[in-house]
Short mmCIF file of C-alpha atoms and ligand atoms in Angstrom, two decimals:
data_model
loop_
_atom_site.label_atom_id
_atom_site.label_comp_id
_atom_site.label_asym_id
_atom_site.label_seq_id
_atom_site.Cartn_x
_atom_site.Cartn_y
_atom_site.Cartn_z
CA UNK A 6 84.05 99.20 85.95
CA UNK A 7 87.29 99.22 83.91
CA UNK A 8 89.99 98.74 86.58
CA UNK A 9 93.10 100.93 86.85
CA UNK A 10 95.42 97.90 86.81
CA UNK A 11 95.31 94.13 86.81
CA UNK A 12 98.22 91.71 87.35
CA UNK A 13 98.84 89.32 84.48
CA UNK A 14 98.69 85.95 86.23
CA UNK A 15 97.81 82.65 84.50
CA UNK A 16 97.47 78.94 85.21
CA UNK A 17 101.30 78.74 84.98
CA UNK A 18 101.74 80.94 88.05
CA UNK A 19 98.94 79.03 89.88
CA UNK A 20 100.58 75.67 89.00
CA UNK A 21 104.01 76.91 90.11
CA UNK A 22 102.61 78.05 93.45
CA UNK A 23 100.79 74.74 93.85
CA UNK A 24 103.93 72.71 93.17
CA UNK A 25 105.97 74.77 95.60
CA UNK A 26 103.38 74.40 98.35
CA UNK A 27 103.56 70.61 97.99
CA UNK A 28 107.35 70.55 97.69
CA UNK A 29 107.89 70.99 101.43
CA UNK A 30 110.07 74.10 101.12
CA UNK A 31 108.01 77.25 101.21
CA UNK A 32 110.26 80.11 102.30
CA UNK A 33 113.66 81.43 101.18
CA UNK A 34 114.72 78.16 99.68
CA UNK A 35 115.53 76.85 96.19
CA UNK A 36 112.83 78.82 94.38
CA UNK A 37 114.03 82.08 95.90
CA UNK A 38 117.60 81.31 94.77
CA UNK A 39 116.37 80.42 91.26
CA UNK A 40 114.32 83.61 91.06
CA UNK A 41 117.34 85.66 92.21
CA UNK A 42 119.62 84.06 89.57
CA UNK A 43 117.10 84.57 86.81
CA UNK A 44 116.41 88.19 87.88
CA UNK A 45 120.13 88.95 87.93
CA UNK A 46 120.49 87.43 84.49
CA UNK A 47 117.49 89.41 83.16
CA UNK A 48 118.78 92.75 84.42
CA UNK A 49 122.46 92.00 83.74
CA UNK A 50 123.28 92.75 87.35
CA UNK A 51 125.91 90.68 89.14
CA UNK A 52 123.78 89.83 92.18
CA UNK A 53 120.09 89.93 93.07
CA UNK A 54 118.71 89.56 96.60
CA UNK A 55 115.01 88.80 97.06
CA UNK A 56 113.10 90.42 99.92
CA UNK A 57 109.55 90.89 101.08
CA UNK A 58 108.79 94.23 99.31
CA UNK A 59 110.41 97.23 97.73
CA UNK A 60 109.97 99.13 100.99
CA UNK A 61 112.08 96.54 102.83
CA UNK A 62 114.54 96.52 99.93
CA UNK A 63 114.92 100.33 100.34
CA UNK A 64 115.29 100.01 104.09
CA UNK A 65 118.16 97.56 103.68
CA UNK A 66 119.75 99.70 100.92
CA UNK A 67 119.83 102.59 103.45
CA UNK A 68 121.47 100.40 106.07
CA UNK A 69 124.17 98.94 103.84
CA UNK A 70 124.91 102.46 102.55
CA UNK A 71 125.74 103.39 106.11
CA UNK A 72 122.97 106.03 106.39
CA UNK A 73 121.76 106.79 109.89
CA UNK A 74 120.85 109.38 112.56
CA UNK A 75 121.57 112.93 111.50
CA UNK A 76 122.20 112.19 107.86
CA UNK A 77 120.27 113.65 104.96
CA UNK A 78 119.16 111.89 101.84
CA UNK A 79 117.83 113.81 98.85
CA UNK A 80 114.80 112.28 97.08
CA UNK A 81 111.66 113.49 95.34
CA UNK A 82 108.61 114.30 97.41
CA UNK A 83 106.45 113.45 94.44
CA UNK A 84 106.68 109.70 94.81
CA UNK A 85 104.94 106.96 96.72
CA UNK A 86 105.48 107.60 100.40
CA UNK A 87 107.68 104.49 100.80
CA UNK A 88 110.49 106.39 99.05
CA UNK A 89 110.73 108.92 101.90
CA UNK A 90 109.76 106.51 104.64
CA UNK A 91 112.76 104.23 104.18
CA UNK A 92 115.05 107.19 104.88
CA UNK A 93 113.20 107.86 108.15
CA UNK A 94 113.40 104.20 109.16
CA UNK A 95 117.20 104.65 109.69
CA UNK A 96 116.78 107.95 111.54
CA UNK A 97 117.89 110.08 108.60
CA UNK A 98 116.07 113.04 107.10
CA UNK A 99 114.56 113.03 103.64
CA UNK A 100 115.34 116.35 101.82
CA UNK A 101 112.86 116.81 99.08
CA UNK A 102 113.89 117.96 95.57
CA UNK A 103 111.58 119.08 92.81
CA UNK A 104 110.69 116.97 89.80
CA UNK A 105 110.83 117.64 86.07
CA UNK A 106 107.10 118.19 85.23
CA UNK A 107 107.44 116.40 81.89
CA UNK A 108 109.05 113.18 83.06
CA UNK A 109 107.87 113.28 86.72
CA UNK A 110 111.44 112.35 87.69
CA UNK A 111 113.73 114.10 90.25
CA UNK A 112 115.33 117.25 88.85
CA UNK A 113 119.12 116.90 88.94
CA UNK A 114 119.77 120.64 89.27
CA UNK A 115 117.40 121.01 92.19
CA UNK A 116 118.85 117.87 93.85
CA UNK A 117 122.37 119.33 93.56
CA UNK A 118 121.21 122.64 95.05
CA UNK A 119 119.90 120.74 98.11
CA UNK A 120 123.24 119.07 98.96
CA UNK A 121 124.58 120.06 102.42
CA UNK A 122 127.42 118.82 104.63
CA UNK A 123 124.93 116.29 106.06
CA UNK A 124 123.94 114.76 102.69
CA UNK A 125 124.93 111.12 102.43
CA UNK A 126 122.97 109.87 99.43
CA UNK A 127 120.58 110.67 96.62
CA UNK A 128 117.63 108.33 96.18
CA UNK A 129 116.31 108.59 92.65
CA UNK A 130 113.00 107.15 91.52
CA UNK A 131 112.19 105.86 88.04
CA UNK A 132 108.69 107.23 88.32
CA UNK A 133 105.88 105.09 86.95
CA UNK A 134 108.48 103.23 84.89
CA UNK A 135 110.21 106.13 83.19
CA UNK A 136 113.95 106.03 83.95
CA UNK A 137 115.46 109.02 85.69
CA UNK A 138 118.68 110.48 84.21
CA UNK A 139 120.97 108.01 85.98
CA UNK A 140 124.21 109.39 84.50
CA UNK A 141 123.46 112.90 85.70
CA UNK A 142 123.00 111.59 89.22
CA UNK A 143 126.05 109.38 89.00
CA UNK A 144 128.10 112.45 88.12
CA UNK A 145 126.65 114.47 91.04
CA UNK A 146 127.20 111.61 93.48
CA UNK A 147 130.78 111.22 92.31
CA UNK A 148 131.44 114.99 92.61
CA UNK A 149 130.20 115.18 96.20
CA UNK A 150 131.16 111.62 97.29
CA UNK A 151 127.53 110.55 97.84
CA UNK A 152 125.84 107.16 97.56
CA UNK A 153 123.35 106.65 94.76
CA UNK A 154 120.33 104.46 95.42
CA UNK A 155 117.69 103.70 92.81
CA UNK A 156 114.02 103.26 93.74
CA UNK A 157 113.07 101.13 90.73
CA UNK A 158 109.79 99.95 92.35
CA UNK A 159 107.94 100.62 89.11
CA UNK A 160 110.76 100.07 86.61
CA UNK A 161 111.30 96.39 86.09
CA UNK A 162 111.85 95.90 82.33
CA UNK A 163 112.53 99.64 81.69
CA UNK A 164 115.85 100.63 80.07
CA UNK A 165 118.22 103.62 80.28
CA UNK A 166 120.60 104.11 77.37
CA UNK A 167 119.88 100.61 76.08
CA UNK A 168 120.64 98.87 79.37
CA UNK A 169 118.05 97.41 81.67
CA UNK A 170 117.31 99.18 84.99
CA UNK A 171 119.06 97.17 87.64
CA UNK A 172 122.45 97.23 85.95
CA UNK A 173 123.50 100.89 86.30
CA UNK A 174 124.48 101.39 89.93
CA UNK A 175 125.23 99.60 93.16
CA UNK A 176 121.78 99.47 94.79
CA UNK A 177 118.60 99.14 92.76
CA UNK A 178 115.31 98.25 94.51
CA UNK A 179 112.34 96.68 92.75
CA UNK A 180 108.73 95.94 93.73
CA UNK A 181 106.48 93.04 92.82
CA UNK A 182 103.32 94.54 94.29
CA UNK A 183 100.22 93.75 92.14
CA UNK A 184 100.21 97.32 90.72
CA UNK A 185 103.61 96.70 89.20
CA UNK A 186 104.40 95.20 85.81
CA UNK A 187 105.10 91.74 87.19
CA UNK A 188 103.85 90.57 90.60
CA UNK A 189 104.49 87.98 93.26
CA UNK A 190 101.61 89.23 95.37
CA UNK A 191 103.98 91.34 97.42
CA UNK A 192 107.76 91.11 97.10
CA UNK A 193 110.92 92.94 96.25
CA UNK A 194 114.44 92.56 94.85
CA UNK A 195 117.68 94.43 95.25
CA UNK A 196 120.28 94.20 92.46
CA UNK A 197 123.88 95.08 93.11
CA UNK A 198 127.29 94.82 91.57
CA UNK A 199 128.95 94.58 94.97
CA UNK A 200 129.81 91.22 96.59
CA UNK A 201 130.03 93.00 99.91
CA UNK A 202 126.54 94.48 99.64
CA UNK A 203 125.20 91.15 98.44
CA UNK A 204 126.60 89.32 101.52
CA UNK A 205 125.32 91.93 103.96
CA UNK A 206 121.87 92.15 102.40
CA UNK A 207 121.51 88.39 102.69
CA UNK A 208 122.38 88.60 106.37
CA UNK A 209 120.12 91.54 107.13
CA UNK A 210 117.04 90.05 105.48
CA UNK A 211 117.20 87.06 107.84
CA UNK A 212 117.84 88.37 111.37
CA UNK A 213 121.62 88.72 110.76
CA UNK A 214 121.89 84.93 110.92
CA UNK A 215 125.31 83.53 109.97
CA UNK A 216 123.88 80.20 108.71
CA UNK A 217 120.77 80.26 106.59
CA UNK A 218 118.17 77.50 106.72
CA UNK A 219 119.12 76.11 103.33
CA UNK A 220 122.80 75.88 104.17
CA UNK A 221 122.00 74.08 107.40
CA UNK A 222 119.59 71.76 105.69
CA UNK A 223 122.08 70.78 103.00
CA UNK A 224 125.09 70.53 105.37
CA UNK A 225 126.68 67.14 105.99
CA UNK A 226 127.54 68.19 109.52
CA UNK A 227 125.75 69.96 112.36
CA UNK A 228 125.97 73.74 112.06
CA UNK A 229 125.26 76.27 114.83
CA UNK A 230 124.35 79.79 113.85
CA UNK A 231 125.35 83.10 115.29
CA UNK A 232 123.40 86.34 114.82
CA UNK A 233 126.01 88.76 113.64
CA UNK A 234 124.09 92.01 113.78
CA UNK A 235 120.61 93.44 114.21
CA UNK A 236 118.68 92.03 111.28
CA UNK A 237 115.08 91.70 110.10
CA UNK A 238 112.61 89.24 108.76
CA UNK A 239 112.38 90.53 105.20
CA UNK A 240 112.32 87.08 103.61
CA UNK A 241 110.55 86.28 100.34
CA UNK A 242 108.63 82.99 100.37
CA UNK A 243 109.32 80.22 97.80
CA UNK A 244 105.63 80.42 96.86
CA UNK A 245 106.13 84.06 95.79
CA UNK A 246 109.42 83.24 94.08
CA UNK A 247 107.89 80.40 92.04
CA UNK A 248 105.28 82.89 90.81
CA UNK A 249 108.05 85.38 90.10
CA UNK A 250 109.93 82.88 87.98
CA UNK A 251 106.89 82.42 85.73
CA UNK A 252 106.27 86.20 85.61
CA UNK A 253 109.83 86.87 84.59
CA UNK A 254 109.44 84.64 81.51
CA UNK A 255 106.60 86.91 80.41
CA UNK A 256 108.15 90.23 81.33
CA UNK A 257 109.38 91.37 77.93
CA UNK A 258 106.07 90.38 76.34
CA UNK A 259 104.12 92.24 78.99
CA UNK A 260 106.29 95.37 78.58
CA UNK A 261 105.82 95.19 74.80
CA UNK A 262 102.05 94.89 75.16
CA UNK A 263 101.94 97.80 77.67
CA UNK A 264 103.94 99.93 75.27
CA UNK A 265 101.51 99.18 72.43
CA UNK A 266 98.58 100.32 74.58
CA UNK A 267 100.46 103.47 75.67
CA UNK A 268 101.20 104.20 72.02
CA UNK A 269 97.50 103.84 71.16
CA UNK A 270 96.65 106.38 73.90
CA UNK A 271 99.36 108.77 72.70
CA UNK A 272 98.31 108.63 69.07
CA UNK A 273 94.62 109.00 69.83
CA UNK A 274 94.89 111.74 72.50
CA UNK A 275 97.60 113.91 71.03
CA UNK A 276 95.01 116.09 69.26
CA UNK A 277 93.84 117.36 72.64
CA UNK A 278 95.92 120.43 73.10
CA UNK A 279 95.04 121.07 76.75
CA UNK A 280 96.59 117.84 78.05
CA UNK A 281 100.22 116.71 78.23
CA UNK A 282 101.05 113.13 77.42
CA UNK A 283 104.10 111.10 78.51
CA UNK A 284 107.23 111.68 76.49
CA UNK A 285 110.00 109.20 75.92
CA UNK A 286 113.14 110.85 74.69
CA UNK A 287 116.01 108.95 73.04
CA UNK A 288 117.79 106.67 75.43
CA UNK A 289 114.79 106.27 77.70
CA UNK A 290 112.59 103.17 77.45
CA UNK A 291 109.56 102.99 79.79
CA UNK A 292 107.65 99.89 80.76
CA UNK A 293 104.58 102.17 81.18
CA UNK A 294 103.85 100.87 84.62
CA UNK A 295 101.26 103.64 84.69
CA UNK A 296 99.95 106.03 82.06
CA UNK A 297 99.63 109.55 83.38
CA UNK A 298 98.04 112.60 81.74
CA UNK A 299 98.68 116.14 82.81
CA UNK A 300 95.65 118.43 82.62
CA UNK A 301 96.75 121.93 81.61
CA UNK A 302 95.14 125.10 82.97
CA UNK A 303 93.54 125.75 79.58
CA UNK A 304 91.45 122.58 79.87
CA UNK A 305 87.75 123.28 80.24
CA UNK A 306 87.43 120.49 82.77
CA UNK A 307 89.46 120.32 85.98
CA UNK A 308 91.38 117.21 87.08
CA UNK A 309 89.01 116.27 89.94
CA UNK A 310 85.88 116.75 87.86
CA UNK A 311 87.45 114.60 85.16
CA UNK A 312 88.05 111.83 87.67
CA UNK A 313 84.42 112.10 88.83
CA UNK A 314 83.03 111.99 85.31
CA UNK A 315 85.17 109.08 84.26
CA UNK A 316 84.10 107.18 87.37
CA UNK A 317 80.47 107.75 86.47
CA UNK A 318 81.20 106.25 83.03
CA UNK A 319 82.72 103.17 84.61
CA UNK A 320 86.43 104.06 84.20
CA UNK A 321 88.69 103.87 87.25
CA UNK A 322 91.45 106.41 87.53
CA UNK A 323 93.80 107.60 90.20
CA UNK A 324 94.99 111.07 91.23
CA UNK A 325 98.49 111.93 90.04
CA UNK A 326 101.52 110.70 91.94
CA UNK A 327 101.27 111.90 95.54
CA UNK A 328 103.61 114.37 97.23
CA UNK A 329 104.99 113.08 100.51
CA UNK A 330 105.58 116.48 102.17
CA UNK A 331 101.84 117.24 102.15
CA UNK A 332 100.78 113.99 103.77
CA UNK A 333 99.77 114.16 107.44
CA UNK A 334 102.69 111.95 108.50
CA UNK A 335 105.16 114.53 107.01
CA UNK A 336 103.37 117.88 107.35
CA UNK A 337 104.63 118.64 110.82
CA UNK A 338 108.32 117.93 110.14
CA UNK A 339 108.21 119.55 106.67
CA UNK A 340 107.22 122.82 108.37
CA UNK A 341 105.32 124.49 105.56
CA UNK A 342 107.80 123.33 102.85
CA UNK A 343 106.64 124.39 99.41
CA UNK A 344 107.53 122.51 96.24
CA UNK A 345 105.43 124.33 93.62
CA UNK A 346 106.36 122.21 90.62
CA UNK A 347 105.73 118.87 92.40
CA UNK A 348 102.48 120.15 93.94
CA UNK A 349 101.17 121.56 90.65
CA UNK A 350 102.12 118.44 88.73
CA UNK A 351 100.62 116.12 91.32
CA UNK A 352 97.41 118.11 91.65
CA UNK A 353 96.73 118.32 87.92
CA UNK A 354 97.53 114.85 86.68
CA UNK A 355 95.54 111.71 86.40
CA UNK A 356 96.41 108.00 85.87
CA UNK A 357 94.23 106.07 83.46
CA UNK A 358 93.80 102.28 83.13
CA UNK A 359 96.61 100.26 81.56
CA UNK A 360 97.04 96.56 82.00
CA UNK A 361 97.59 93.40 79.96
CA UNK A 362 95.56 92.05 78.27
CA UNK A 363 93.27 95.03 77.76
CA UNK A 364 90.24 94.68 75.51
CA UNK A 365 90.38 96.83 72.41
CA UNK A 366 86.85 98.05 73.10
CA UNK A 367 87.89 99.21 76.60
CA UNK A 368 90.90 101.11 75.21
CA UNK A 369 88.65 102.77 72.60
CA UNK A 370 85.98 103.55 75.20
CA UNK A 371 88.52 105.27 77.43
CA UNK A 372 89.84 107.32 74.53
CA UNK A 373 86.42 108.38 73.30
CA UNK A 374 85.18 109.18 76.79
CA UNK A 375 88.27 111.29 77.54
CA UNK A 376 87.83 113.13 74.19
CA UNK A 377 84.17 113.79 74.84
CA UNK A 378 84.68 114.97 78.39
CA UNK A 379 87.56 117.26 77.53
CA UNK A 380 86.72 118.58 74.13
CA UNK A 381 82.96 118.98 74.71
CA UNK A 382 83.19 120.59 78.13
CA UNK A 383 82.57 124.33 78.36
CA UNK A 384 84.95 126.38 80.43
CA UNK A 385 83.04 128.46 82.94
C1 PLP B 422 108.17 104.64 93.80
C2 PLP B 422 107.77 103.54 94.80
N1 PLP B 422 108.69 103.21 95.72
C3 PLP B 422 108.42 102.20 96.63
C4 PLP B 422 107.23 101.54 96.61
C5 PLP B 422 106.97 100.47 97.61
O1 PLP B 422 106.89 99.20 97.04
P1 PLP B 422 106.32 97.96 97.87
O2 PLP B 422 104.85 98.10 97.87
O3 PLP B 422 106.82 96.75 97.15
O4 PLP B 422 106.89 98.07 99.26
C6 PLP B 422 106.28 101.87 95.60
C7 PLP B 422 104.99 101.14 95.55
O5 PLP B 422 104.02 101.59 95.09
C8 PLP B 422 106.59 102.91 94.68
O6 PLP B 422 105.70 103.26 93.74
#
């Protein structure tokens, strides 16, 4: 079976984890600090705070933005469910906006239409690595005095207008889950340009503790801690961070390799008129965290049948990006909400394998199988 994704982990990551395990410091210690510094340097952000996942990063981003009970946050429904969940964690309400069917990213006009007196923030998502139009959302947030939060779970190494994602706004949340471009097993990072946010995020990720373990360990005198506010255990381990440091060194190479594979797919599949391929307009640079194809109505084979047939040929795929409002956990509160563009896009798209390194013969097999299945099917 050709897998849908595979993390690129080598002996270097294994050795780094091994060394950290034997170093005696295995959680939120020197390796986490080093990873944070290197990540901030990579993205060009002032500060980077490591946490246990992107979900926990987003939760903390909500808290430091002052979002709570009764507030509304606008976000796309067509995203992984963690995007909407983090809004609910603080007692606020996600208000779902439509997406642009070509980029899969939140539609700025629809987001603006959904602003009410209760709206406190817009949570944009750089879906499957393609940057959203950050400047458009910055302008809307400025106009209505809203906070802007970026869900960049999939977008490490992507760029918007020549600048790396992570360096455009005050709260940008990343994931290092194995389906992402670089991985630490699980893990997350928040980049920010605000010293105030940086301080508070560091407190919140460790139970609100005024003295962290490292400070106490390195102190020449006895230190007693206080717990300044309700916090969480959202720590990243040093084992994860040591893997992350190695992964970061390879990030640009991995992105480059992913882009080459994406380009091969685009060149080979563009002759199929009944599918829509990803587009990257000027100023947008995707890391191709995933490669999604939209199956048009004119296609002789439907999306689900295509998934079945590819599976039979040994090719793993995934349905298109989910819509949160149609999941059981949301159905009741969404009260029959209809988002026709998101639903249609989600129901008719498919994600095909893309990982590094990918064997040339596997890429070619995927291309030829797709061509055969689509071009040689008969529409009934
Ligand atoms: C858009 C988006 N946001 C958030 C997350 C959650 O990331 P994590 O698994 O690191 O919590 C994901 C993970 O797939 C995602 O795709």
